[in-house]
Amino acid sequence: MAADDKNMAKVASRFVCQECGAVLPKWMGQCDVCRGWNCIVEEATPEVRSSKSPDVPDDFFVSLSDDIADTGFSVSRRHLTNSEEFNRVLGGGFVDGSVVLLGGPPGIGKSTLLLQILSDISGIENYAYISAEESVKQVMLRANRLGIDNNRLKIASSSDVHQIIKSVSNLKHNSIVIVDSIQTISSELIQSPPGSISQVRHCTQELVNLAKNNDIIVTIVGHITKDGAIAGPKTLEHMVDCVLHFEGDKSYDYRILRGEKNRYGPTDEIGVFSMTGNGLEEVRNPSAAFLSDHSDDVSGVAVFSGIEGTRPILSEIQALVSHTNLALPRRASVGFDANRLSMIVAVLTTRCKINFSNKDVFLNVAGGLKITEPAADLAVVAAIISATFQRPLPKQSVFFGEVSLSGEIRQSHLSFQRVKEAQKLGFTSIFCSHKTDDFEKASELNIRKIKSIRDVLLLRN
Ligand code: TYD
Ligand code: MG
């Protein structure tokens, strides 16, 4: 036995950082490149193929003036799903030969969303859903429960990327293949376990080749790490055509689909869904969904008219200011950038002479929405001032505008859309920057243009 061990050829190995993909000569506790801890794993070195001179086929280059039909590809068409929200985020449906990566935390509803999408897509003839996480029976049970009635849909369970590719290699354009998930499939050519950086990268490359060579749509599910990035190197996101994130607070029913990267459309659109007993339903009027039914005499609540992509969405910003004996008072926020909150508190301290040194400030965006727009600053200021002085804000009012360090309110883009949405939902007073352009047809609205955050101090119900 010992002799056999001695005779066995030693497998060459290398050390790969699972966070950034760096290859290191020896094991280390901390990666030299990305400074991440405990992320170096020993992996077998992949075989190096001999670099003999490659053959170049005659049709290597295709001229732009050639008829696209002669190149063997279908004329790229958009394939619309039955979900308007999903189509909007994709920029108008799936494109033939594209690879879409859908990331999101576990249990958020990625498998449910994709299975529901498969119920009908315009122009698609072959549908395949391959799960490496669930058995065929489990997927079928779920599909039945979701009421998916598509007899062209084929379901399989496999975790071998080569088996997956072979099983669909006879498919050509007008086909969609869903692989759930990239972290649970593997290739026997790579010795590291499923989910490791080499496996994820290799399997993604194989699936991208499948999509491009056969002109079929491939959609891959990806898990995310605790910081919200798709597990695997950033290169994974470079390899695919479209990266979507499915997010939301699990304690709420709302789920938001966001485009992070899209080679065929915009990336700033969002799709809003709600998780119900019968799967995901589209939320057609997100503004109404994210506003809670608070009464007008509550302090610390301001409504913000925001823009997500091209669509205005109203949301409610809640603030709480409480006395503290801590030497370092707390500034905590949910759904809003904590650094920006600290900045706004500092601006209020300096420009409005409000003493926050013995006060904790908490901020929450209702409904689990995440706001990244600077235009939300004015609503945050209004909510904090209202909470500090326990004074409700004027009834039926909406706020938008960016706050500069001098305390001045700056103009926000797409002001007219913001005002129109607020008007549609029955709001009557709009507070915005003094630099905002005048609106026509807004005579029945009370538009209050304000110059500085000091003007907010004077507001009362
Ligand atoms: P799932 O799609 O399995 O999540 P993921 O693939 O992102 O891990 O969704 C799981 C959650 O969705 C689960 O917690 C239950 C909930 N759910 C419903 O509320 N209603 C439904 O009809 C379905 C199918 C799931
Ligand atoms: Mg799943």
Coordinates of C-alpha atoms and ligand atoms in Angstrom, one line a residue:
M1 CA 0.0 0.0 0.0
A2 CA 2.8 2.3 1.0
A3 CA 4.7 1.4 -2.1
D4 CA 1.6 2.3 -4.2
D5 CA 1.4 5.6 -2.6
K6 CA 5.0 6.3 -3.4
N7 CA 4.5 5.4 -7.1
M8 CA 1.4 7.5 -7.5
A9 CA 2.1 10.6 -9.5
K10 CA 1.7 13.7 -7.3
V11 CA -1.2 15.9 -8.6
A12 CA 0.1 19.4 -9.1
S13 CA -1.8 21.9 -7.0
R14 CA -2.1 25.6 -6.6
F15 CA -3.7 27.9 -4.1
V16 CA -6.6 30.0 -5.3
C17 CA -8.4 32.8 -3.5
Q18 CA -12.1 32.1 -3.5
E19 CA -13.0 35.8 -3.2
C20 CA -11.0 37.4 -6.0
G21 CA -9.6 34.4 -8.0
A22 CA -5.9 35.3 -7.4
V23 CA -3.5 32.4 -7.7
L24 CA -0.9 32.2 -4.9
P25 CA 2.2 30.0 -4.6
K26 CA 1.4 28.8 -1.1
W27 CA -1.4 28.7 1.4
M28 CA -1.9 31.9 3.4
G29 CA -4.4 33.0 6.0
Q30 CA -5.0 36.3 4.1
C31 CA -5.1 36.9 0.4
D32 CA -2.3 39.2 -0.8
V33 CA -4.5 40.7 -3.5
C34 CA -7.9 41.3 -2.0
R35 CA -6.9 41.2 1.7
G36 CA -9.7 38.7 2.4
W37 CA -9.2 36.3 5.3
N38 CA -9.5 32.5 5.1
C39 CA -10.4 32.4 1.5
I40 CA -7.4 30.5 0.0
V41 CA -8.1 27.0 -1.1
E42 CA -5.8 24.4 -2.6
E43 CA -7.0 23.3 -6.0
A44 CA -5.6 20.9 -8.6
T45 CA -3.8 22.8 -11.4
P46 CA -5.8 22.5 -14.6
E47 CA -4.0 20.7 -17.5
V48 CA -2.2 23.0 -19.8
R49 CA -3.1 22.2 -23.4
S50 CA -0.4 22.3 -26.0
S51 CA -0.5 25.6 -27.9
K52 CA -0.2 24.2 -31.4
S53 CA -1.0 26.6 -34.2
P54 CA -4.9 26.8 -34.3
D55 CA -6.9 26.3 -37.5
V56 CA -8.8 29.4 -38.7
P57 CA -12.0 28.5 -40.5
D58 CA -12.9 30.3 -43.8
D59 CA -15.9 32.0 -42.3
F60 CA -14.0 33.3 -39.3
F61 CA -14.9 36.9 -40.1
V62 CA -18.4 37.8 -41.0
S63 CA -19.0 41.1 -42.8
L64 CA -21.5 43.5 -41.4
S65 CA -23.1 43.8 -44.8
D66 CA -23.9 40.1 -45.0
D67 CA -27.5 39.2 -44.5
I68 CA -27.7 38.0 -40.9
A69 CA -29.9 35.1 -42.0
D70 CA -27.0 33.8 -44.1
T71 CA -24.8 33.6 -41.0
G72 CA -26.9 30.8 -39.6
F73 CA -28.2 32.9 -36.7
S74 CA -31.8 33.9 -36.2
V75 CA -32.5 37.6 -36.6
S76 CA -32.2 38.6 -32.9
R77 CA -35.7 39.1 -31.7
R78 CA -37.0 39.9 -28.3
H79 CA -38.9 37.2 -26.6
L80 CA -41.4 38.6 -24.2
T81 CA -42.4 36.7 -21.1
N82 CA -45.8 37.0 -19.6
S83 CA -44.4 39.2 -16.8
E84 CA -44.3 42.9 -17.7
E85 CA -42.1 43.6 -14.8
F86 CA -39.5 41.0 -15.9
N87 CA -39.6 42.3 -19.5
R88 CA -39.0 45.8 -18.3
V89 CA -35.9 44.9 -16.3
L90 CA -34.5 42.9 -19.3
G91 CA -35.0 45.9 -21.5
G92 CA -37.9 44.3 -23.5
G93 CA -37.6 40.5 -23.1
F94 CA -34.9 37.9 -23.7
V95 CA -32.6 38.1 -26.7
D96 CA -31.6 34.9 -28.6
G97 CA -28.2 33.6 -27.6
S98 CA -27.9 35.7 -24.4
V99 CA -26.9 34.5 -21.0
V100 CA -28.7 36.0 -18.0
L101 CA -27.4 35.5 -14.5
L102 CA -30.0 35.9 -11.7
G103 CA -28.6 36.4 -8.3
G104 CA -30.3 36.7 -4.9
P105 CA -30.2 35.5 -1.3
P106 CA -31.6 32.0 -0.6
G107 CA -35.4 31.7 -0.3
I108 CA -36.1 35.0 -1.9
G109 CA -37.9 33.3 -4.8
K110 CA -35.4 32.9 -7.7
S111 CA -36.6 29.4 -8.6
T112 CA -40.2 30.4 -8.3
L113 CA -39.7 33.5 -10.5
L114 CA -37.9 31.5 -13.3
L115 CA -40.4 28.7 -13.2
Q116 CA -43.3 31.1 -13.5
I117 CA -41.5 32.9 -16.4
L118 CA -41.3 29.5 -18.2
S119 CA -45.1 29.2 -18.4
D120 CA -45.1 31.2 -21.7
I121 CA -42.5 33.2 -23.6
S122 CA -43.3 34.6 -27.0
G123 CA -41.6 32.8 -29.9
I124 CA -40.0 30.1 -27.7
E125 CA -40.6 26.5 -28.7
N126 CA -38.3 24.6 -26.3
Y127 CA -38.3 25.2 -22.6
A128 CA -35.9 23.3 -20.3
Y129 CA -35.5 23.8 -16.5
I130 CA -32.5 21.9 -15.1
S131 CA -32.2 21.9 -11.3
A132 CA -29.2 20.8 -9.4
E133 CA -30.8 21.7 -6.1
E134 CA -34.2 20.0 -6.3
S135 CA -35.4 16.6 -7.6
V136 CA -37.6 16.5 -10.7
K137 CA -40.5 15.6 -8.5
Q138 CA -40.0 18.6 -6.3
V139 CA -39.9 20.9 -9.3
M140 CA -43.0 19.3 -10.8
L141 CA -44.9 19.7 -7.5
R142 CA -43.9 23.4 -7.4
A143 CA -44.9 23.9 -11.1
N144 CA -48.2 22.3 -10.4
R145 CA -48.8 24.4 -7.4
L146 CA -47.9 27.6 -9.4
G147 CA -50.5 26.5 -12.0
I148 CA -47.9 26.3 -14.8
D149 CA -49.5 24.6 -17.7
N150 CA -46.9 24.4 -20.5
N151 CA -46.5 21.0 -22.1
R152 CA -43.4 22.1 -23.9
L153 CA -41.6 22.5 -20.6
K154 CA -39.0 19.8 -19.9
I155 CA -37.7 19.4 -16.4
A156 CA -34.5 17.6 -15.3
S157 CA -32.3 17.3 -12.3
S158 CA -28.5 17.1 -12.8
S159 CA -25.4 18.6 -11.4
D160 CA -23.0 17.6 -14.2
V161 CA -22.4 20.5 -16.5
H162 CA -21.3 18.3 -19.4
Q163 CA -24.5 16.2 -19.0
I164 CA -26.6 19.3 -19.0
I165 CA -24.9 20.7 -22.1
K166 CA -25.2 17.4 -24.0
S167 CA -28.9 17.0 -23.1
V168 CA -29.7 20.4 -24.7
S169 CA -27.1 20.4 -27.5
N170 CA -29.7 19.5 -30.1
L171 CA -31.6 22.7 -29.3
K172 CA -31.2 25.7 -31.6
H173 CA -32.6 29.2 -31.5
N174 CA -36.1 29.8 -30.0
S175 CA -35.1 27.7 -26.9
I176 CA -34.5 28.6 -23.3
V177 CA -32.5 26.6 -20.8
I178 CA -32.6 27.5 -17.1
V179 CA -29.8 26.1 -14.8
D180 CA -30.5 26.3 -11.1
S181 CA -27.8 27.0 -9.7
I182 CA -24.3 27.7 -10.9
Q183 CA -22.8 26.9 -7.4
T184 CA -24.2 23.4 -7.3
I185 CA -23.2 22.2 -10.8
S186 CA -19.7 21.0 -11.5
S187 CA -17.4 19.6 -14.2
E188 CA -15.2 16.5 -13.7
L189 CA -12.4 18.3 -15.5
I190 CA -11.9 20.5 -12.5
Q191 CA -10.9 18.9 -9.3
S192 CA -12.1 21.4 -6.8
P193 CA -15.6 21.0 -5.3
P194 CA -18.8 22.6 -6.7
G195 CA -19.1 26.2 -5.7
S196 CA -15.3 26.9 -5.8
I197 CA -14.1 29.7 -7.9
S198 CA -12.5 27.4 -10.6
Q199 CA -15.7 25.3 -10.9
V200 CA -18.0 28.3 -11.1
R201 CA -15.9 30.0 -13.7
H202 CA -15.4 26.9 -15.8
C203 CA -19.1 25.9 -15.7
T204 CA -20.2 29.4 -16.6
Q205 CA -17.8 29.5 -19.5
E206 CA -19.2 26.2 -20.8
L207 CA -22.8 27.5 -20.5
V208 CA -21.8 30.8 -22.2
N209 CA -20.3 28.7 -25.1
L210 CA -23.5 26.7 -25.3
A211 CA -25.6 29.8 -25.6
K212 CA -23.4 31.5 -28.2
N213 CA -22.8 28.4 -30.3
N214 CA -26.4 27.2 -30.4
D215 CA -28.0 30.7 -30.3
I216 CA -30.2 29.7 -27.3
I217 CA -31.1 31.6 -24.2
V218 CA -29.4 30.4 -21.1
T219 CA -30.4 31.7 -17.7
I220 CA -28.3 30.8 -14.7
V221 CA -29.2 31.2 -11.0
G222 CA -26.4 32.4 -8.8
H223 CA -26.2 32.5 -5.0
I224 CA -25.0 35.6 -3.3
T225 CA -22.5 36.0 -0.5
K226 CA -23.4 37.8 2.7
D227 CA -22.2 41.1 1.3
G228 CA -24.7 40.8 -1.5
A229 CA -22.3 40.0 -4.4
I230 CA -22.8 37.0 -6.6
A231 CA -20.6 34.3 -5.1
G232 CA -17.6 33.8 -7.3
P233 CA -15.3 36.2 -8.9
K234 CA -16.3 39.5 -10.5
T235 CA -15.2 37.9 -13.7
L236 CA -18.4 35.8 -13.6
E237 CA -20.4 39.0 -14.1
H238 CA -18.2 39.9 -17.1
M239 CA -18.8 36.6 -18.8
V240 CA -22.6 36.9 -19.0
D241 CA -24.7 39.4 -21.0
C242 CA -27.1 40.4 -18.3
V243 CA -26.9 40.3 -14.5
L244 CA -30.1 40.6 -12.5
H245 CA -30.5 40.8 -8.7
F246 CA -33.6 39.6 -6.9
E247 CA -33.8 41.2 -3.5
G248 CA -36.2 42.2 -0.8
D249 CA -36.6 41.9 2.9
K250 CA -38.0 38.4 3.7
S251 CA -40.2 39.8 6.4
Y252 CA -42.1 41.8 3.7
D253 CA -43.9 40.3 0.8
Y254 CA -42.3 42.6 -1.7
R255 CA -39.5 41.4 -4.0
I256 CA -37.6 43.7 -6.3
L257 CA -35.8 42.6 -9.5
R258 CA -33.0 45.0 -10.4
G259 CA -30.8 45.0 -13.5
E260 CA -27.1 45.3 -12.6
K261 CA -25.7 44.8 -16.1
N262 CA -27.4 44.5 -19.4
R263 CA -25.7 44.3 -22.8
Y264 CA -29.1 44.8 -24.6
G265 CA -30.9 47.4 -22.5
P266 CA -30.9 49.8 -19.6
T267 CA -29.8 48.8 -16.1
D268 CA -31.7 51.2 -14.0
E269 CA -35.2 49.6 -14.2
I270 CA -36.7 47.7 -11.4
G271 CA -39.5 45.2 -11.3
V272 CA -41.7 44.8 -8.3
F273 CA -43.3 41.6 -7.3
S274 CA -45.2 40.4 -4.2
M275 CA -44.8 36.8 -2.9
T276 CA -48.2 35.2 -2.3
G277 CA -49.5 31.8 -1.6
N278 CA -49.7 31.2 -5.3
G279 CA -46.2 32.4 -6.2
L280 CA -45.1 35.8 -7.3
E281 CA -47.5 38.4 -8.5
E282 CA -46.7 41.6 -10.3
V283 CA -47.2 44.8 -8.4
R284 CA -48.6 47.2 -11.0
N285 CA -48.8 50.2 -8.7
P286 CA -45.6 50.1 -6.6
S287 CA -46.1 53.7 -5.2
A288 CA -49.3 52.7 -3.4
A289 CA -47.6 49.5 -2.2
F290 CA -44.7 51.2 -0.5
L291 CA -46.8 53.8 1.3
S292 CA -48.2 52.7 4.7
D293 CA -51.5 53.9 5.9
H294 CA -50.2 56.3 8.5
S295 CA -52.5 58.9 9.9
D296 CA -51.6 62.5 9.2
D297 CA -50.8 63.5 12.8
V298 CA -47.8 61.2 13.2
S299 CA -44.4 62.9 13.5
G300 CA -41.2 61.6 11.8
V301 CA -42.8 60.4 8.6
A302 CA -42.1 62.0 5.2
V303 CA -43.1 60.8 1.7
F304 CA -40.4 60.7 -0.9
S305 CA -41.2 60.8 -4.6
G306 CA -38.3 58.8 -6.2
I307 CA -37.4 57.6 -9.6
E308 CA -36.3 54.0 -10.2
G309 CA -35.1 53.7 -13.8
T310 CA -37.8 55.6 -15.7
R311 CA -40.6 55.0 -13.3
P312 CA -41.6 57.2 -10.4
I313 CA -42.1 55.4 -7.1
L314 CA -43.4 57.0 -3.9
S315 CA -42.0 55.6 -0.6
E316 CA -42.3 56.5 3.0
I317 CA -39.3 57.5 5.1
Q318 CA -39.6 57.1 8.8
A319 CA -37.3 58.7 11.4
L320 CA -36.9 58.3 15.1
V321 CA -34.8 60.6 17.3
S322 CA -34.4 59.6 20.9
H323 CA -32.3 60.7 23.8
T324 CA -29.2 58.7 24.6
N325 CA -26.5 58.7 27.3
L326 CA -24.0 56.9 25.1
A327 CA -20.8 58.8 24.4
L328 CA -21.1 58.0 20.7
P329 CA -24.8 58.4 19.7
R330 CA -26.1 55.9 17.1
R331 CA -27.0 56.7 13.5
A332 CA -28.7 53.6 12.0
S333 CA -30.7 53.2 8.9
V334 CA -32.5 50.5 7.0
G335 CA -32.9 51.0 3.2
F336 CA -30.8 54.2 3.2
D337 CA -27.0 54.7 3.1
A338 CA -25.8 55.0 6.7
N339 CA -22.9 57.4 5.6
R340 CA -25.4 59.7 3.9
L341 CA -27.5 59.7 7.0
S342 CA -24.5 60.7 9.1
M343 CA -23.8 63.5 6.6
I344 CA -27.4 64.8 6.8
V345 CA -27.3 64.8 10.6
A346 CA -24.0 66.8 10.4
V347 CA -25.5 69.3 8.0
L348 CA -28.6 69.7 10.3
T349 CA -26.3 70.2 13.3
T350 CA -24.2 72.8 11.6
R351 CA -26.7 74.7 9.5
C352 CA -29.8 74.5 11.7
K353 CA -28.1 74.5 15.1
I354 CA -29.9 71.4 16.2
N355 CA -28.0 69.5 18.9
F356 CA -27.8 65.8 18.0
S357 CA -24.8 65.0 20.3
N358 CA -27.1 63.3 22.9
K359 CA -29.5 61.8 20.4
D360 CA -29.7 58.5 18.5
V361 CA -31.1 58.9 15.0
F362 CA -32.8 55.9 13.3
L363 CA -34.1 55.9 9.8
N364 CA -36.3 53.4 8.0
V365 CA -37.7 53.1 4.5
A366 CA -41.1 51.4 4.7
G367 CA -41.8 48.2 2.7
G368 CA -38.2 47.0 2.5
L369 CA -37.3 49.3 -0.4
K370 CA -33.7 50.5 -0.8
I371 CA -33.2 54.1 -1.8
T372 CA -29.9 55.1 -3.4
E373 CA -31.0 58.4 -5.0
P374 CA -29.6 61.7 -3.4
A375 CA -33.0 63.2 -4.2
A376 CA -34.2 61.5 -1.1
D377 CA -32.2 63.8 1.2
L378 CA -34.9 66.4 1.6
A379 CA -37.5 63.8 2.7
V380 CA -34.9 62.5 5.2
V381 CA -34.3 66.0 6.5
A382 CA -38.0 66.6 6.8
A383 CA -38.6 63.2 8.6
I384 CA -35.7 63.9 11.1
I385 CA -36.8 67.5 11.9
S386 CA -40.4 66.3 12.3
A387 CA -39.2 63.5 14.7
T388 CA -36.9 65.8 16.6
F389 CA -39.6 68.4 17.4
Q390 CA -42.4 65.8 17.5
R391 CA -44.2 67.9 14.9
P392 CA -46.2 66.2 12.1
L393 CA -45.4 67.5 8.6
P394 CA -48.0 69.2 6.5
K395 CA -50.8 66.9 5.4
Q396 CA -50.6 65.1 2.0
S397 CA -47.1 66.4 1.3
V398 CA -44.3 64.9 -0.8
F399 CA -40.6 65.8 -0.7
F400 CA -37.7 65.5 -3.1
G401 CA -34.4 67.3 -3.6
E402 CA -30.7 66.8 -2.9
V403 CA -29.1 68.5 0.2
S404 CA -25.7 69.9 -0.3
L405 CA -23.2 70.4 2.5
S406 CA -24.1 74.1 2.7
G407 CA -27.7 73.1 3.5
E408 CA -29.0 74.3 0.1
I409 CA -31.6 72.2 -1.7
R410 CA -30.5 71.2 -5.1
Q411 CA -32.6 70.3 -8.1
S412 CA -33.4 66.6 -9.0
H413 CA -33.9 65.2 -12.4
L414 CA -37.3 64.1 -13.8
S415 CA -39.1 66.5 -11.4
F416 CA -42.2 66.5 -13.5
Q417 CA -42.6 62.7 -13.4
R418 CA -42.2 62.9 -9.6
V419 CA -44.9 65.5 -9.2
K420 CA -47.3 63.7 -11.6
E421 CA -47.0 60.5 -9.6
A422 CA -47.6 62.3 -6.3
Q423 CA -50.7 64.0 -7.9
K424 CA -51.9 60.7 -9.2
L425 CA -51.9 59.3 -5.6
G426 CA -53.8 62.2 -4.2
F427 CA -51.0 64.3 -2.7
T428 CA -51.6 68.0 -2.7
S429 CA -48.4 69.7 -1.5
I430 CA -45.0 69.2 -3.2
F431 CA -41.8 70.4 -1.5
C432 CA -38.8 70.6 -3.9
S433 CA -35.7 72.7 -4.7
H434 CA -36.1 76.4 -5.5
K435 CA -34.3 75.7 -8.7
T436 CA -37.0 73.3 -10.0
D437 CA -38.5 74.3 -13.3
D438 CA -42.1 75.5 -13.4
F439 CA -44.7 72.9 -14.3
E440 CA -47.7 73.4 -16.5
K441 CA -51.0 71.9 -15.6
A442 CA -50.1 71.7 -11.9
S443 CA -52.2 74.6 -10.8
E444 CA -54.3 72.5 -8.4
L445 CA -51.1 71.5 -6.6
N446 CA -49.4 73.5 -3.9
I447 CA -45.8 73.5 -5.1
R448 CA -43.5 74.8 -2.4
K449 CA -40.0 75.5 -3.7
I450 CA -37.5 75.8 -0.9
K451 CA -34.0 77.1 -0.8
S452 CA -32.4 75.7 2.3
I453 CA -33.0 73.0 4.9
R454 CA -33.7 75.9 7.4
D455 CA -37.0 76.4 5.6
V456 CA -38.0 72.9 6.6
L457 CA -37.8 74.0 10.2
L458 CA -40.8 76.3 9.7
L459 CA -43.1 73.5 8.3
R460 CA -46.0 72.4 10.4
N461 CA -49.2 70.5 10.0
Ligands
TYD1 P1 -37.6 29.8 -3.9 O1 -38.1 30.2 -5.3 O2 -37.4 28.4 -3.6 O3 -36.4 30.6 -3.5 P2 -34.9 30.6 -4.0 O4 -34.8 29.7 -5.3 O5 -34.5 32.0 -4.3 O6 -34.0 30.0 -3.0 O7 -38.7 30.4 -3.0 C1 -38.8 30.0 -1.7 C2 -39.7 30.9 -0.9 O8 -40.9 31.3 -1.5 C3 -40.2 30.0 0.3 O9 -39.8 30.6 1.5 C4 -41.7 30.0 0.2 C5 -42.0 31.1 -0.8 N1 -43.1 30.7 -1.7 C6 -44.4 31.2 -1.4 O10 -44.6 32.0 -0.5 N2 -45.4 30.9 -2.3 C7 -45.2 30.1 -3.3 O11 -46.2 29.8 -4.1 C8 -43.9 29.5 -3.6 C9 -43.6 28.6 -4.7 C10 -42.9 29.9 -2.7
MG2 MG -34.0 27.9 -5.5

